[in-house]
Short mmCIF file of C-alpha atoms in Angstrom, two decimals:
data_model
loop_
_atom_site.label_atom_id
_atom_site.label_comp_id
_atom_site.label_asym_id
_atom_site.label_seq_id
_atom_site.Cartn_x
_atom_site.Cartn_y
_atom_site.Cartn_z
CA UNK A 193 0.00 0.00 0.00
CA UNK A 194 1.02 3.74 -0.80
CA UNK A 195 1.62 6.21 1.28
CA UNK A 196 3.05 9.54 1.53
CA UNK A 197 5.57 9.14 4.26
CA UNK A 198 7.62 6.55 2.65
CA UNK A 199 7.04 7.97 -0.66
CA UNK A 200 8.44 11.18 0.54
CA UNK A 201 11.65 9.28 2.87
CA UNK A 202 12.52 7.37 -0.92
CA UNK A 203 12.56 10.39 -2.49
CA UNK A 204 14.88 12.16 -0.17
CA UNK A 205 16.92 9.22 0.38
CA UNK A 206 17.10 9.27 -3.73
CA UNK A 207 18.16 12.97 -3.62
CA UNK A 208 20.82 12.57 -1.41
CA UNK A 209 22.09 9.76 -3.24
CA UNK A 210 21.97 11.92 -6.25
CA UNK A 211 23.67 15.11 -4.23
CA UNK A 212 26.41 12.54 -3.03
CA UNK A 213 27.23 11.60 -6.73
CA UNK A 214 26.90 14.90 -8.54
CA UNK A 215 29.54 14.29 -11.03
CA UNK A 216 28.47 10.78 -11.84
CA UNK A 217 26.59 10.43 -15.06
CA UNK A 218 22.47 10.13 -15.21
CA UNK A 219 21.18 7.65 -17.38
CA UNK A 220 18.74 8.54 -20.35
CA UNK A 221 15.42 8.27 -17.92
CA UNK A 222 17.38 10.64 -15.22
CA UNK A 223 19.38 12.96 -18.31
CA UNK A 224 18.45 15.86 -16.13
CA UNK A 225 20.83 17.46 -13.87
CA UNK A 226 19.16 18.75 -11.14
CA UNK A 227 21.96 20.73 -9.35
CA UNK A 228 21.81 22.66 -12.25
CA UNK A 229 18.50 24.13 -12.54
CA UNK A 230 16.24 26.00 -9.97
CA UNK A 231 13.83 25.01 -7.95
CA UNK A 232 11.12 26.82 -9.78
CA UNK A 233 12.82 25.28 -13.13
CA UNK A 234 11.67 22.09 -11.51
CA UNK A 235 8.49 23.36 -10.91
CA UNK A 236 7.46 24.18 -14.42
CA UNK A 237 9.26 20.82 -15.55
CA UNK A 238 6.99 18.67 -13.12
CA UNK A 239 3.93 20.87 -14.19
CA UNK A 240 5.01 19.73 -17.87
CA UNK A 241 4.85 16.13 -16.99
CA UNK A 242 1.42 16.49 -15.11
CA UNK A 243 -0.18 17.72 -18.30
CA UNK A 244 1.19 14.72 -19.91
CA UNK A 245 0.57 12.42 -17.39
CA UNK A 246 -3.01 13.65 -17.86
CA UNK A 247 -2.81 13.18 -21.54
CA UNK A 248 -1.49 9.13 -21.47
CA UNK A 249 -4.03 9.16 -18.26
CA UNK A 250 -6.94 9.47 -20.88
CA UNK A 251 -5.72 8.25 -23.91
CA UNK A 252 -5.65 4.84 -20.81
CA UNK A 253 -1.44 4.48 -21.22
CA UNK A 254 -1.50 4.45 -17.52
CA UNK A 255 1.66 2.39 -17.05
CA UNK A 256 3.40 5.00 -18.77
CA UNK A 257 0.97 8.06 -16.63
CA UNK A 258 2.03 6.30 -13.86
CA UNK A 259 5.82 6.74 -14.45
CA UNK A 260 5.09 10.81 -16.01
CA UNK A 261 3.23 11.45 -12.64
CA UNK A 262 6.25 9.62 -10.38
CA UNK A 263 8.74 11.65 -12.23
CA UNK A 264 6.58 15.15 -11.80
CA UNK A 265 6.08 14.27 -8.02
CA UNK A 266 9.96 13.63 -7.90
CA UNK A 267 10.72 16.49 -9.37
CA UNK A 268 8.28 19.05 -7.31
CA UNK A 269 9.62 16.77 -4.11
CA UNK A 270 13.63 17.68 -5.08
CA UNK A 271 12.36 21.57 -5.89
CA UNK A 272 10.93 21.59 -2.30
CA UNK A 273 14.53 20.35 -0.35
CA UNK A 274 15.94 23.64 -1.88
CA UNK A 275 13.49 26.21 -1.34
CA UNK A 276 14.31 26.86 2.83
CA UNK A 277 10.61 28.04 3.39
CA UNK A 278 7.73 26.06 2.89
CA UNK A 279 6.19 27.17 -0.17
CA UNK A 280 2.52 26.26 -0.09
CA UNK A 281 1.90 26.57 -4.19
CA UNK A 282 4.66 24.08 -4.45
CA UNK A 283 3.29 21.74 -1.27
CA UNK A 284 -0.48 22.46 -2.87
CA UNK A 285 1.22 21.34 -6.20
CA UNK A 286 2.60 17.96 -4.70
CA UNK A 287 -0.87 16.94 -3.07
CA UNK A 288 -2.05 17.35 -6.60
CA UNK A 289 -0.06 14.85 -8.04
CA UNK A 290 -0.10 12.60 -5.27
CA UNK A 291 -4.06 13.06 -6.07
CA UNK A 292 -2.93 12.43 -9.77
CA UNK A 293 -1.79 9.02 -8.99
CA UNK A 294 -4.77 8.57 -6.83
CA UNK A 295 -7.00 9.02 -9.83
CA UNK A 296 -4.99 7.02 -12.00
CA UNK A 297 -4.92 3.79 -10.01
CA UNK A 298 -8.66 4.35 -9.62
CA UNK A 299 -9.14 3.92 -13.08
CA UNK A 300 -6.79 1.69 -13.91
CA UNK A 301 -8.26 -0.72 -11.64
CA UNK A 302 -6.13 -0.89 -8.79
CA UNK A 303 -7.69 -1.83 -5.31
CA UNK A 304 -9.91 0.84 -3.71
CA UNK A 305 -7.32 0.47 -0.71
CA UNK A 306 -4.52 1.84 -2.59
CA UNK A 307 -6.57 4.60 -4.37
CA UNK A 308 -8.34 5.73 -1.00
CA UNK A 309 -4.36 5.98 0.72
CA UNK A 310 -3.42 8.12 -2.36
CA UNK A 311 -6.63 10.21 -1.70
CA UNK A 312 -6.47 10.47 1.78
CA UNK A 313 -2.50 11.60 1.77
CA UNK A 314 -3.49 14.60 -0.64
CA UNK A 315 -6.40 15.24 1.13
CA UNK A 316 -4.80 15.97 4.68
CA UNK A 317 -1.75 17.86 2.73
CA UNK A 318 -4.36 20.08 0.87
CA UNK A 319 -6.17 20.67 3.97
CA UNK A 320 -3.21 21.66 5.70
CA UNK A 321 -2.13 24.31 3.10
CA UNK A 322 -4.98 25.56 1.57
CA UNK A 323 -7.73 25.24 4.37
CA UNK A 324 -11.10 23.48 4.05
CA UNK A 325 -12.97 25.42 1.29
CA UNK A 326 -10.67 25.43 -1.28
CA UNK A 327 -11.76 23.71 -4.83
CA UNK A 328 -8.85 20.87 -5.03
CA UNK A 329 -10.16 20.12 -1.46
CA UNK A 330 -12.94 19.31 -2.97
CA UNK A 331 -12.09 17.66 -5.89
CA UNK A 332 -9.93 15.12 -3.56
CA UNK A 333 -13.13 14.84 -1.40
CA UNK A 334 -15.30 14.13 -4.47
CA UNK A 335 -12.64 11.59 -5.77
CA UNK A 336 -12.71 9.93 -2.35
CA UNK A 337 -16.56 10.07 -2.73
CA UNK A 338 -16.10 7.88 -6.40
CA UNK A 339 -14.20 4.94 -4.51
CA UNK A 340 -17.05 4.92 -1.81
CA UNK A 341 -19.39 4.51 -4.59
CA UNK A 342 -17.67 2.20 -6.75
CA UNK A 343 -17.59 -0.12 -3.58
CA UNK A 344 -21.37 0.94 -3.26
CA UNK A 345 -20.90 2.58 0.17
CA UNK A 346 -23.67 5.32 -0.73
CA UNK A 347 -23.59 6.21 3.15
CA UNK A 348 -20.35 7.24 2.85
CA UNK A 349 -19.92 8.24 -1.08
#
């Protein structure tokens, strides 16, 4: 099962790795230096791969979604261990994808368990940044709500 914690400890582990071996060369999935480019370079890199995740997401490539999503949540993870301040766009940005990948194992069949952790993860990050009105608060809610229904919990959808 998913969840954001470890997610989040494998990335940084990965990061250090990658800080401890700066001068070793990436391979062609990796080709991108990142103690070269800014965090906000990042940024608009990982917002890149969401929109094509999204693309492969409904054209139904989801192994290869899966792997543009995990690379976009790297990335906006590695942008947030340089910023020094917690940036909340950037934090918001990560619930998103981890919502992303929530979605996509949804509909790529995946068991409700490991769709509701995905939810659940963005859900209390997005709650904790951007309070409890905001619209991707709700959209996480109303993607929780889908899994409660597809299991026919219509108490709790």
């Amino acid at each position: 099962q998913w969840s954001l914690a470890q997610h989040l400890k494998e990335q940084q582990e990965k990061n250090q790795k990658r800080k401890q071996n700066s001068d070793a060369s990436h391979d062609s999935d990796n080709n991108t230096d990142l103690q070269q480019h800014s965090p906000l370079e990042l940024w608009k890199q990982a917002t890149a791969l969401d929109s094509i995740g999204n693309a492969l997401l409904e054209k139904g490539h989801y192994t290869r979604a899966r792997m543009t999503y995990e690379r976009a949540l790297s990335l906006k993870q590695t942008s947030l261990s340089f910023c020094h301040t917690k940036n909340a766009d950037l934090l918001a940005s990560v619930a998103t994808s981890i919502n992303n990948i929530g979605y996509l194992r949804q509909r790529a069949g995946a068991s409700p368990q490991d769709s509701m952790a995905a939810y659940q993860d963005s859900l209390a990050l997005k709650r904790d940044i951007l309070g409890m009105h905001s619209l991707s608060v709700g959209k996480t809610l109303n993607n929780i709500g889908s899994v409660h229904y597809s299991q026919q919990d219509y108490q709790l959808a």
